[in-house]
Coordinates of C-alpha atoms in Angstrom, one line a residue:
Chain W
M29 CA 32.1 -22.7 -12.9
A30 CA 30.9 -20.8 -9.9
T31 CA 32.4 -21.2 -6.5
L32 CA 31.2 -19.8 -3.2
D33 CA 34.0 -19.7 -0.7
I34 CA 33.2 -19.1 3.0
R35 CA 36.3 -18.6 5.2
D36 CA 36.5 -18.2 9.0
L37 CA 33.1 -16.6 9.1
H38 CA 32.2 -15.1 12.4
V39 CA 28.7 -13.6 12.8
S40 CA 26.9 -11.9 15.7
V41 CA 23.4 -10.7 16.4
G42 CA 22.3 -7.8 18.6
T43 CA 24.4 -4.9 19.7
G44 CA 26.5 -3.8 22.7
E45 CA 25.9 -5.9 25.8
E46 CA 23.3 -7.9 24.0
E47 CA 25.7 -8.9 21.2
K48 CA 25.9 -12.6 20.8
E49 CA 28.2 -14.6 18.6
I50 CA 26.4 -17.2 16.6
L51 CA 28.9 -18.3 14.0
K52 CA 32.3 -19.0 15.3
G53 CA 34.5 -19.6 12.3
V54 CA 32.8 -21.4 9.4
D55 CA 34.8 -22.7 6.5
L56 CA 32.9 -24.1 3.5
T57 CA 33.4 -24.2 -0.2
I58 CA 30.6 -24.9 -2.6
S59 CA 31.1 -25.3 -6.3
A60 CA 28.5 -25.4 -9.1
G61 CA 27.4 -29.0 -9.8
Q62 CA 27.7 -30.0 -6.2
T63 CA 25.1 -30.6 -3.5
H64 CA 26.0 -30.0 0.1
A65 CA 23.9 -30.8 3.1
I66 CA 24.3 -28.9 6.3
M67 CA 22.7 -30.8 9.2
G68 CA 22.6 -29.9 12.8
P69 CA 20.5 -29.4 15.9
N70 CA 18.3 -26.4 16.4
G71 CA 20.1 -23.3 17.5
S72 CA 23.4 -24.4 16.0
G73 CA 23.5 -21.5 13.6
K74 CA 22.5 -23.1 10.3
S75 CA 20.0 -20.5 9.4
T76 CA 22.3 -17.7 10.6
L77 CA 24.8 -19.0 8.0
A78 CA 22.1 -18.8 5.2
Y79 CA 20.9 -15.3 6.1
S80 CA 24.4 -14.0 6.6
V81 CA 25.5 -15.1 3.1
A82 CA 22.2 -13.5 1.7
G83 CA 22.9 -10.3 3.6
H84 CA 20.1 -10.0 6.1
P85 CA 20.7 -6.7 8.1
K86 CA 20.1 -8.5 11.4
Y87 CA 23.3 -10.4 11.2
K88 CA 26.7 -8.7 11.6
V89 CA 29.8 -10.3 10.2
T90 CA 32.6 -9.6 12.6
Q91 CA 35.4 -11.7 11.0
G92 CA 36.1 -13.8 7.9
S93 CA 35.2 -13.6 4.2
V94 CA 32.6 -14.8 1.7
T95 CA 33.5 -14.7 -1.9
L96 CA 31.7 -15.8 -5.1
D97 CA 34.2 -16.5 -7.8
G98 CA 36.6 -14.2 -6.0
E99 CA 34.2 -11.3 -5.7
D100 CA 33.6 -10.0 -2.2
V101 CA 30.0 -10.9 -1.4
L102 CA 30.0 -9.2 2.0
S103 CA 30.5 -5.7 0.4
M104 CA 27.5 -6.2 -1.8
T105 CA 23.9 -5.1 -1.0
V106 CA 21.2 -7.8 -0.7
D107 CA 20.0 -7.3 -4.3
E108 CA 23.5 -7.2 -5.7
R109 CA 24.2 -10.6 -4.1
A110 CA 21.1 -12.0 -5.8
R111 CA 22.1 -10.6 -9.1
A112 CA 25.6 -12.0 -8.7
G113 CA 24.0 -15.4 -8.6
L114 CA 23.1 -16.2 -5.0
F115 CA 19.7 -17.5 -4.0
L116 CA 18.1 -18.2 -0.6
A117 CA 15.0 -20.3 -0.3
M118 CA 13.6 -19.2 3.0
Q119 CA 12.3 -21.3 5.8
Y120 CA 9.5 -18.7 6.4
P121 CA 8.9 -16.9 3.1
V122 CA 7.5 -13.4 3.7
E123 CA 4.0 -12.3 2.7
V124 CA 4.0 -9.2 0.5
P125 CA 0.4 -7.9 0.3
G126 CA -0.5 -5.9 -2.8
V127 CA 2.1 -7.5 -5.1
S128 CA 0.9 -10.2 -7.4
M129 CA 3.1 -13.3 -7.9
S130 CA 3.3 -12.7 -11.6
N131 CA 4.5 -9.2 -11.1
F132 CA 7.0 -10.2 -8.5
L133 CA 8.4 -13.1 -10.5
R134 CA 8.8 -11.0 -13.6
S135 CA 10.5 -8.2 -11.6
A136 CA 12.8 -10.7 -10.0
A137 CA 13.6 -12.4 -13.4
T138 CA 14.2 -8.9 -15.0
A139 CA 16.6 -8.0 -12.2
T140 CA 18.6 -11.2 -12.2
R141 CA 18.7 -11.7 -15.9
G142 CA 19.6 -8.1 -16.6
E143 CA 16.7 -7.6 -19.1
A144 CA 13.0 -8.1 -19.0
P145 CA 12.0 -11.5 -20.4
K146 CA 9.7 -11.3 -23.5
I147 CA 6.1 -11.4 -22.4
R148 CA 5.1 -14.3 -24.6
T149 CA 7.9 -16.7 -23.7
W150 CA 7.8 -15.6 -20.1
V151 CA 4.1 -16.5 -19.6
K152 CA 4.9 -19.9 -21.1
E153 CA 8.0 -20.4 -19.0
M154 CA 6.2 -19.5 -15.8
K155 CA 3.2 -21.7 -16.6
T156 CA 5.5 -24.7 -17.3
A157 CA 7.5 -24.1 -14.1
M158 CA 4.4 -24.0 -12.0
D159 CA 2.9 -27.0 -13.8
V160 CA 5.9 -29.2 -12.9
L161 CA 5.7 -28.2 -9.3
G162 CA 2.0 -29.0 -9.2
M163 CA 1.0 -25.3 -8.6
D164 CA -2.4 -24.0 -9.8
P165 CA -1.9 -21.3 -12.5
A166 CA -4.4 -19.2 -10.5
F167 CA -1.5 -18.6 -8.0
A168 CA 0.0 -16.2 -10.4
E169 CA -2.6 -13.7 -9.7
R170 CA -2.5 -14.1 -5.9
N171 CA -0.4 -11.8 -3.7
V172 CA 3.1 -13.0 -2.9
N173 CA 2.8 -15.7 -0.2
E174 CA -0.4 -14.1 1.1
G175 CA -2.6 -16.7 2.7
F176 CA -0.4 -19.5 1.2
S177 CA -0.2 -22.8 3.2
G178 CA 3.2 -23.9 4.4
G179 CA 3.5 -26.3 1.4
E180 CA 2.5 -23.6 -1.1
K181 CA 5.1 -21.2 0.3
K182 CA 7.8 -23.7 -0.1
R183 CA 6.7 -24.6 -3.6
H184 CA 6.8 -21.0 -4.4
E185 CA 10.4 -20.7 -3.2
I186 CA 11.4 -23.6 -5.5
L187 CA 9.4 -22.0 -8.4
Q188 CA 11.6 -19.0 -8.0
L189 CA 14.7 -21.2 -7.8
S190 CA 13.8 -22.8 -11.1
L191 CA 13.0 -19.4 -12.8
L192 CA 15.9 -17.4 -11.5
K193 CA 18.6 -20.1 -12.1
P194 CA 21.2 -19.0 -9.6
A195 CA 24.8 -20.1 -9.5
I196 CA 24.6 -21.0 -5.8
A197 CA 21.3 -21.9 -4.1
I198 CA 20.9 -22.0 -0.3
L199 CA 17.8 -23.9 0.8
D200 CA 17.1 -23.1 4.5
E201 CA 15.0 -25.9 6.0
T202 CA 12.9 -26.1 2.9
D203 CA 11.7 -29.5 4.0
S204 CA 10.4 -28.6 7.5
G205 CA 6.7 -28.6 8.0
L206 CA 5.9 -30.4 4.7
D207 CA 3.7 -33.4 4.2
V208 CA 5.1 -36.2 2.1
D209 CA 3.5 -35.0 -1.2
A210 CA 4.8 -31.5 -0.8
L211 CA 8.2 -32.7 0.3
R212 CA 8.5 -34.9 -2.8
A213 CA 7.3 -32.1 -5.1
V214 CA 9.9 -29.7 -3.6
A215 CA 12.7 -32.3 -3.7
E216 CA 12.0 -33.2 -7.3
G217 CA 12.0 -29.5 -8.1
V218 CA 15.4 -29.1 -6.6
N219 CA 16.7 -32.2 -8.4
R220 CA 15.4 -30.8 -11.7
V221 CA 17.2 -27.6 -11.2
S222 CA 20.4 -29.4 -10.2
A223 CA 20.2 -31.7 -13.2
A224 CA 19.4 -28.9 -15.7
G225 CA 22.3 -26.6 -15.0
D226 CA 25.5 -25.7 -13.2
V227 CA 24.1 -24.9 -9.8
G228 CA 25.7 -25.4 -6.4
V229 CA 23.1 -26.4 -3.8
L230 CA 23.5 -25.9 -0.1
L231 CA 20.7 -27.8 1.6
I232 CA 20.2 -26.8 5.3
T233 CA 18.1 -29.3 7.2
H234 CA 17.3 -30.5 10.7
Y235 CA 15.9 -33.8 9.5
T236 CA 17.3 -36.5 7.3
R237 CA 14.0 -37.1 5.6
I238 CA 14.6 -34.9 2.5
L239 CA 17.9 -36.8 1.9
R240 CA 15.9 -39.8 0.8
Y241 CA 14.9 -37.7 -2.2
I242 CA 18.0 -35.5 -2.7
T243 CA 21.4 -37.2 -2.5
P244 CA 24.1 -34.9 -1.3
D245 CA 27.7 -35.1 -2.4
F246 CA 28.9 -33.7 0.9
V247 CA 27.4 -33.7 4.4
H248 CA 28.5 -31.2 7.1
V249 CA 27.4 -31.5 10.7
F250 CA 26.9 -28.1 12.2
V251 CA 27.2 -27.7 16.0
D252 CA 27.6 -24.5 18.0
G253 CA 28.4 -22.2 15.2
R254 CA 30.9 -24.2 13.4
I255 CA 31.3 -27.4 11.3
A256 CA 32.0 -30.3 13.6
E257 CA 32.3 -33.1 11.1
E258 CA 32.3 -33.6 7.4
G259 CA 31.8 -36.6 5.1
G260 CA 29.9 -38.1 2.3
P261 CA 26.3 -39.2 2.1
E262 CA 27.0 -42.0 4.6
L263 CA 27.3 -39.4 7.3
A264 CA 23.7 -38.6 6.9
D265 CA 22.8 -42.2 7.4
R266 CA 24.7 -42.3 10.7
L267 CA 22.9 -39.2 11.9
E268 CA 19.6 -40.8 11.0
A269 CA 20.6 -43.8 13.2
D270 CA 22.3 -42.0 16.0
G271 CA 21.0 -38.5 16.1
Y272 CA 23.0 -35.5 17.2
E273 CA 23.7 -36.7 20.8
R274 CA 27.3 -37.5 20.4
F275 CA 28.0 -34.0 19.2
L276 CA 26.1 -32.4 22.0
K277 CA 27.8 -34.1 25.0
A278 CA 28.8 -31.5 27.5
P279 CA 32.5 -31.3 27.9
A280 CA 33.8 -33.4 30.8
Chain R
M8 CA -21.9 36.2 0.4
A9 CA -25.3 36.6 1.9
E10 CA -26.3 34.8 5.0
R11 CA -28.5 31.8 5.0
N12 CA -29.2 30.3 8.4
Q13 CA -31.0 27.5 9.9
P14 CA -31.9 27.6 13.6
A15 CA -28.9 26.9 15.7
D16 CA -30.6 25.1 18.5
V17 CA -29.1 21.7 18.0
R18 CA -25.9 19.8 18.8
P19 CA -22.9 21.8 17.5
E20 CA -22.1 19.3 14.7
L21 CA -25.6 19.7 13.4
I22 CA -25.4 23.5 13.0
R23 CA -25.8 24.7 9.4
S24 CA -25.1 28.3 8.8
T25 CA -23.3 30.7 6.6
D26 CA -22.4 33.0 9.5
V27 CA -19.0 32.3 11.0
E28 CA -20.1 33.5 14.4
D29 CA -22.9 30.8 14.6
F30 CA -20.1 28.3 15.2
Q31 CA -18.0 27.9 18.3
K32 CA -14.3 28.9 18.0
I33 CA -12.2 25.9 17.2
T34 CA -9.9 24.9 20.0
G35 CA -8.5 21.6 18.6
R36 CA -10.2 19.6 21.4
E37 CA -13.3 19.0 19.3
E38 CA -13.7 15.4 17.9
Q39 CA -13.8 16.9 14.4
W40 CA -10.6 18.9 14.9
R41 CA -8.5 16.9 17.3
F42 CA -6.2 15.5 14.6
T43 CA -5.7 18.7 12.7
P44 CA -2.6 20.9 13.5
L45 CA -4.4 24.2 13.8
R46 CA -1.3 26.3 13.9
R47 CA -0.6 25.2 10.3
L48 CA -4.0 26.2 9.1
A49 CA -2.7 29.8 8.2
G50 CA -5.6 31.3 10.2
L51 CA -8.3 29.9 8.0
H52 CA -10.1 28.7 11.1
D53 CA -9.9 31.7 13.4
G54 CA -10.0 34.8 11.1
T55 CA -6.3 35.6 11.5
F56 CA -5.5 34.7 7.9
T57 CA -3.8 37.2 5.6
P58 CA -5.8 37.8 2.4
G59 CA -4.2 38.2 -0.9
G60 CA -4.1 34.7 -2.3
L61 CA -5.1 34.3 -5.9
I62 CA -7.3 31.6 -7.4
T63 CA -7.6 31.2 -11.2
R64 CA -9.8 28.7 -12.9
D65 CA -9.2 27.1 -16.3
L66 CA -12.0 25.1 -17.9
Q67 CA -11.6 22.6 -20.7
A68 CA -15.0 21.2 -21.5
P69 CA -16.9 19.6 -24.4
A70 CA -19.5 21.7 -26.2
G71 CA -22.8 22.2 -24.3
V72 CA -21.1 22.4 -20.9
T73 CA -21.1 25.9 -19.3
G74 CA -18.8 27.4 -16.7
E75 CA -19.8 30.8 -15.4
T76 CA -19.0 33.1 -12.5
V77 CA -22.2 34.2 -10.7
T78 CA -23.1 36.0 -7.5
D79 CA -24.6 34.3 -4.5
A80 CA -28.0 35.5 -5.6
D81 CA -27.9 32.8 -8.2
P82 CA -30.6 30.2 -7.2
R83 CA -28.1 27.3 -7.8
V84 CA -25.9 28.5 -5.0
G85 CA -26.7 27.0 -1.6
T86 CA -29.2 24.5 -2.8
V87 CA -27.0 21.5 -1.8
L88 CA -24.5 22.9 0.7
I89 CA -24.9 25.1 3.7
P90 CA -21.6 25.4 5.8
F91 CA -21.3 22.9 8.6
D92 CA -18.3 24.3 10.4
R93 CA -16.4 27.5 10.9
V94 CA -13.9 27.2 8.1
S95 CA -16.7 26.3 5.6
A96 CA -18.6 29.3 6.8
Q97 CA -15.5 31.5 6.5
A98 CA -15.1 30.3 2.9
W99 CA -18.8 31.0 2.2
S100 CA -18.7 34.6 3.6
S101 CA -15.2 35.4 2.1
A102 CA -15.6 33.9 -1.4
P103 CA -15.7 36.8 -3.9
D104 CA -18.1 34.9 -6.1
A105 CA -19.3 31.4 -7.1
Y106 CA -18.4 29.4 -10.1
V107 CA -21.1 27.3 -11.6
L108 CA -20.4 24.3 -13.9
S109 CA -23.5 23.0 -15.6
V110 CA -24.0 19.8 -17.6
P111 CA -27.3 20.1 -19.4
T112 CA -30.2 17.6 -19.0
G113 CA -29.7 14.4 -21.0
A114 CA -26.2 15.3 -22.2
E115 CA -23.9 12.3 -22.7
L116 CA -20.3 13.5 -22.6
T117 CA -17.6 11.3 -24.0
E118 CA -14.7 13.6 -23.0
P119 CA -14.0 14.5 -19.4
I120 CA -14.5 18.1 -18.2
R121 CA -11.3 19.5 -16.7
L122 CA -11.5 22.3 -14.2
T123 CA -8.1 23.3 -13.1
V124 CA -7.9 25.5 -10.0
S125 CA -4.6 27.2 -9.6
G126 CA -3.5 29.0 -6.5
A127 CA -0.8 31.6 -6.1
G128 CA 0.5 33.7 -3.3
G129 CA 2.0 31.1 -1.0
R130 CA 0.9 29.7 2.3
D131 CA 0.6 33.2 3.9
A132 CA -1.9 34.4 1.4
A133 CA -5.4 33.2 1.9
A134 CA -8.1 32.7 -0.7
F135 CA -11.7 31.5 -0.6
G136 CA -13.9 29.9 -3.2
H137 CA -17.3 28.4 -4.0
T138 CA -18.1 26.0 -6.8
V139 CA -21.3 24.5 -7.9
I140 CA -21.4 21.4 -10.2
D141 CA -24.8 20.8 -11.5
V142 CA -25.4 17.6 -13.6
G143 CA -28.8 17.7 -15.2
R144 CA -31.3 14.8 -15.2
G145 CA -30.2 11.8 -17.2
A146 CA -26.8 13.3 -18.1
E147 CA -23.5 11.4 -18.1
A148 CA -20.4 13.3 -17.3
S149 CA -16.8 13.0 -16.0
V150 CA -15.3 16.0 -14.2
V151 CA -11.6 16.3 -13.2
L152 CA -11.2 18.9 -10.6
D153 CA -7.5 19.6 -10.4
H154 CA -6.0 21.7 -7.6
R155 CA -2.4 23.0 -7.9
G156 CA -0.1 25.8 -7.1
T157 CA 0.5 27.3 -3.7
V158 CA -2.0 29.2 -1.5
S159 CA -4.0 28.8 1.6
Y160 CA -7.4 27.9 0.3
A161 CA -10.7 27.2 2.0
D162 CA -13.6 26.5 -0.3
N163 CA -17.0 24.8 -0.6
V164 CA -18.0 22.6 -3.6
E165 CA -21.7 21.7 -3.9
I166 CA -22.6 19.0 -6.4
S167 CA -26.0 18.0 -7.6
V168 CA -26.4 14.9 -9.6
G169 CA -29.9 14.9 -11.2
D170 CA -32.4 12.0 -11.4
N171 CA -31.0 9.1 -13.3
A172 CA -27.7 11.0 -14.1
G173 CA -24.2 9.6 -13.7
L174 CA -21.2 11.6 -12.6
M175 CA -17.6 10.6 -12.2
L176 CA -15.8 13.3 -10.3
V177 CA -12.0 13.1 -9.8
S178 CA -10.7 15.6 -7.3
I179 CA -7.0 15.9 -7.4
Q180 CA -4.9 17.8 -4.8
D181 CA -1.5 18.1 -6.4
W182 CA -0.5 21.2 -4.6
D183 CA 3.0 22.5 -4.2
G184 CA 4.7 21.7 -0.9
D185 CA 3.6 24.6 1.3
A186 CA -0.1 24.9 0.3
V187 CA -2.9 24.6 2.8
H188 CA -6.3 23.4 1.6
V189 CA -9.5 23.0 3.6
Q190 CA -12.4 21.9 1.5
H191 CA -16.0 20.8 2.0
Q192 CA -17.6 18.9 -0.8
K193 CA -21.3 18.2 -0.5
I194 CA -23.0 15.9 -3.0
R195 CA -26.7 15.3 -3.4
L196 CA -27.9 12.4 -5.5
G197 CA -31.3 12.4 -7.2
R198 CA -33.4 9.4 -7.8
D199 CA -31.4 6.5 -9.4
A200 CA -28.4 8.8 -9.7
R201 CA -24.9 7.3 -9.8
L202 CA -21.8 8.9 -8.5
R203 CA -18.2 7.7 -8.7
H204 CA -16.2 10.1 -6.6
I205 CA -12.4 9.7 -6.6
V206 CA -10.2 11.8 -4.4
V207 CA -6.5 11.9 -5.0
T208 CA -4.4 13.8 -2.5
L209 CA -0.7 14.1 -3.2
G210 CA 0.6 17.6 -2.5
G211 CA 0.3 20.4 0.0
S212 CA 1.5 20.9 3.5
L213 CA -1.9 20.4 5.0
V214 CA -5.0 19.1 3.1
R215 CA -8.2 18.6 4.9
L216 CA -11.1 17.4 2.8
S217 CA -14.6 16.8 4.0
T218 CA -17.0 14.9 1.7
T219 CA -20.6 14.6 2.5
V220 CA -23.1 12.6 0.5
E221 CA -26.9 12.7 0.8
Y222 CA -29.6 11.0 -1.2
A223 CA -32.7 13.0 -2.3
D224 CA -34.6 9.9 -3.4
R225 CA -34.4 6.2 -3.8
G226 CA -32.0 4.2 -6.0
G227 CA -29.0 6.5 -5.5
D228 CA -25.6 4.7 -5.9
A229 CA -22.4 6.3 -4.6
E230 CA -18.9 4.9 -4.9
L231 CA -16.4 7.0 -3.0
L232 CA -12.8 6.1 -3.7
G233 CA -9.7 7.8 -2.4
L234 CA -6.0 7.6 -2.9
Y235 CA -3.5 9.5 -0.9
F236 CA 0.3 9.6 -0.5
A237 CA 1.6 11.5 2.5
D238 CA 5.3 12.3 2.4
T239 CA 7.5 13.9 5.1
G240 CA 5.8 16.6 7.1
Q241 CA 2.5 16.4 5.2
H242 CA -0.9 16.3 6.9
Q243 CA -3.6 14.7 4.9
E244 CA -7.1 14.4 6.4
H245 CA -10.1 12.9 4.7
R246 CA -13.4 13.0 6.4
L247 CA -16.5 11.4 4.8
V248 CA -20.1 11.4 5.8
V249 CA -22.6 9.3 3.9
E250 CA -26.1 9.8 5.2
H251 CA -28.7 7.3 4.1
T252 CA -32.1 8.8 4.8
V253 CA -34.2 7.3 2.0
P254 CA -34.7 3.6 1.1
D255 CA -32.9 1.5 -1.4
C256 CA -29.7 3.4 -1.8
R257 CA -26.1 2.1 -2.0
S258 CA -22.8 3.4 -0.9
R259 CA -19.3 2.0 -1.2
V260 CA -16.3 3.8 0.3
E261 CA -12.7 2.7 -0.3
Y262 CA -9.8 4.9 0.6
R263 CA -6.2 3.7 0.3
G264 CA -3.2 5.7 1.5
A265 CA 0.6 5.3 1.5
L266 CA 2.8 7.2 3.9
Q267 CA 6.6 7.7 4.0
G268 CA 8.9 10.0 6.0
D269 CA 9.0 11.7 9.3
E270 CA 5.8 13.4 10.5
A271 CA 3.8 12.2 7.5
H272 CA 0.3 12.0 8.9
A273 CA -2.9 10.7 7.4
V274 CA -6.2 10.9 9.0
W275 CA -9.3 9.1 7.6
V276 CA -12.7 9.3 9.3
G277 CA -15.6 7.6 7.6
D278 CA -19.1 8.1 9.0
V279 CA -22.0 6.1 7.5
I280 CA -25.4 6.8 9.0
I281 CA -28.4 4.8 8.1
R282 CA -31.6 6.6 9.3
A283 CA -34.7 4.7 10.4
G284 CA -36.4 5.4 7.0
A285 CA -33.5 4.1 4.9
T286 CA -34.5 0.5 4.6
G287 CA -32.9 -1.5 1.9
T288 CA -29.6 0.3 2.3
D289 CA -26.5 -1.4 1.1
T290 CA -23.2 0.1 2.4
Y291 CA -19.6 -0.9 3.0
E292 CA -16.6 1.3 3.8
L293 CA -13.0 0.4 3.9
N294 CA -9.8 2.3 4.6
R295 CA -6.4 0.8 4.1
N296 CA -3.0 2.4 4.9
L297 CA 0.4 1.3 3.9
V298 CA 3.2 2.8 6.1
L299 CA 6.4 2.6 4.1
T300 CA 8.9 4.1 6.7
E301 CA 9.3 4.7 10.4
G302 CA 8.0 8.1 11.6
A303 CA 4.8 8.1 9.5
R304 CA 1.5 7.8 11.2
A305 CA -2.0 6.8 10.0
D306 CA -5.2 7.3 12.0
S307 CA -8.2 5.5 10.7
I308 CA -11.7 5.7 12.2
P309 CA -14.7 4.1 10.5
N310 CA -18.1 4.7 12.1
L311 CA -21.3 3.1 11.3
E312 CA -24.6 4.3 12.9
I313 CA -27.6 2.2 12.1
E314 CA -31.2 3.1 13.1
T315 CA -32.9 0.3 11.1
G316 CA -32.2 -3.4 10.9
E317 CA -33.9 -3.7 7.5
V318 CA -30.8 -3.3 5.4
V319 CA -29.2 -5.2 2.6
G320 CA -25.8 -4.9 4.1
A321 CA -23.8 -2.6 6.3
G322 CA -20.1 -3.0 7.2
H323 CA -16.8 -1.4 7.6
A324 CA -13.1 -2.3 7.9
S325 CA -9.9 -0.6 8.5
A326 CA -6.3 -2.0 8.1
T327 CA -2.9 -0.4 8.4
G328 CA 0.0 -2.4 7.1
R329 CA 3.6 -1.8 7.3
F330 CA 6.1 -2.3 4.6
D331 CA 8.7 -3.8 6.8
D332 CA 12.3 -4.7 6.7
E333 CA 11.5 -8.4 6.2
Q334 CA 9.4 -7.7 3.1
L335 CA 12.1 -5.4 1.7
F336 CA 14.7 -8.1 2.4
Y337 CA 12.6 -10.8 0.7
L338 CA 12.1 -8.7 -2.5
M339 CA 15.8 -7.6 -2.6
S340 CA 17.0 -11.2 -2.0
R341 CA 15.4 -11.9 -5.4
G342 CA 17.6 -9.2 -7.1
I343 CA 15.1 -6.4 -7.0
P344 CA 16.8 -3.1 -6.1
E345 CA 15.3 -1.3 -3.0
H346 CA 13.7 1.5 -5.0
D347 CA 12.0 -0.9 -7.3
A348 CA 10.9 -3.0 -4.4
R349 CA 9.1 0.0 -2.8
R350 CA 7.6 0.9 -6.2
L351 CA 6.4 -2.6 -6.7
V352 CA 4.6 -2.6 -3.4
V353 CA 3.0 0.9 -3.7
R354 CA 2.0 0.2 -7.3
G355 CA 0.3 -3.0 -6.3
F356 CA -1.4 -1.3 -3.4
F357 CA -2.9 1.4 -5.6
A358 CA -3.4 -0.4 -8.8
G359 CA -6.7 -2.1 -7.9
L360 CA -8.2 1.2 -6.9
L361 CA -7.0 3.1 -10.0
A362 CA -8.3 0.4 -12.3
R363 CA -11.8 1.2 -11.1
I364 CA -11.6 4.7 -12.6
G365 CA -11.9 2.9 -15.9
D366 CA -10.7 5.9 -18.0
E367 CA -7.0 5.3 -18.8
S368 CA -6.6 9.0 -19.8
V369 CA -7.5 9.9 -16.2
S370 CA -5.9 7.0 -14.2
G371 CA -2.7 6.8 -16.2
P372 CA -1.4 10.3 -15.2
L373 CA -2.5 9.7 -11.6
M374 CA -0.3 6.6 -11.3
E375 CA 2.6 8.6 -12.8
A376 CA 2.1 11.3 -10.3
V377 CA 2.2 8.8 -7.4
E378 CA 5.4 7.2 -8.8
A379 CA 7.0 10.6 -9.3
R380 CA 6.5 11.3 -5.6
L381 CA 7.7 7.9 -4.7
A382 CA 10.8 8.3 -6.9
K383 CA 11.9 11.3 -4.8
G384 CA 12.0 9.1 -1.7
P385 CA 11.3 10.5 1.7
N386 CA 12.0 14.3 1.7

């Protein structure tokens, strides 16, 4: 059973005089089968945590460790992390002109599975996965994320999640900017992946709305680069009622 | 070769002459030359070249097709092309002979003709050439004109596509790293003639290709496709002129280029002119560039000059995209290694264009050649 262990993680952006510390010592453990929600106000560093674990070059880890089943994630390249079992559903998925979805998905599946899926079963697998997310099969021939609406991009992220079957999936504000139908489709997609296999889910969100559809086992409140409070699903309900104000009070 | 002149009393760019001295010296400030690094032209442009380059031709052709070396007295030489600039005139006057490739009237070839032009001597050895491709009335032919080796080569290629004939011409520049190539291709389409012209530029230090298309009569249809891949230090310049002078002709231009590495430079200039008499013209030109790394530069200049409003369509577009760190991160975050990610993007970028060649025996090796260059990474 896979476990992602984040210990005392400090992360900065920028260089020299401009360097700014965003994460100030994060401790978090996610195991397969669990769903964690990280909630927090804008600018608290939630997305930085997601991108740092995925290995985005913009973020510099200055202290701490990230391991996946004891393996040092921070020493891996971005693609090695994905092949080791990490997945990041991005808040703003990138358009890649010239590369068709079907070509991209097959390349990604080939990389993460270690061998190319057989054409016949792959076509069926892809079609089924798109079908349950309510995606038009014509999407397969479109260029990756090019001209997609916000909802279509997010469905595409969840489509990848369901096809790539990672050990640990980080969903960075997958719920933001979605209408109710898209939100429900995305949430159901995540729940299906959770139910089907041993995946640990780290759901990063600013809003509580998605937690009506996905019930977390653990809720972490993220404030100013570290976790300020932890609890069960009831913590989300309190945040829904009270907001983040009590965490944001200026020190006396 | 002998001189054939037209009166030189017009704007410089309209001069047509076989005499080098009829053209002004090239300074690099001219619109036509401002992108070209003259010091890397090995003197092809100012007479300071060192002779001694060697050109050999190898023809593989189905029965009925002839390839012969002739003198400039041959009536087929100069019927389509008269030099339009100093380098072209230099090639005309310095070419030792002319090579004429003929496809007889009505011939329907099922196999491509392959004319391989190999250069030897290196960049400090200049050579000059002249080629005539004559496709007879009603004939159907494919020609692969393959340039390779290393030499400094200036040449003219004149192509006549007869009435109701169809020609697919694939011109490949797969030169070795230090080669210099300046070429002028001039194509004349007869009535209802069809041309699919595909330029593939991969190798060479400096490659500057000018392609000019004119229509002799109505119903001509020209599709001009280009693919180029400029690596570190390479200068690749493609200049097209499509001149619509008669009614009811069509032209489509689409060039796609990828660039990687420091000082990789691609220049694309596409001029489409619709003269007052060319009513019913249907034209569109497009250039797309994909910049894969920092330090590479693409210049793209489409021009459309219209003297009549009675056209079916006339448009142009140009776009330069960058394969950026965010795209790379996105693909890699799905497990795809960096090299594969780049290949995926470049392959996708060129695939649609190569598919239009139709003949897998021609397009397959071209994609392999692109991937081989990509696999090496920036030099």
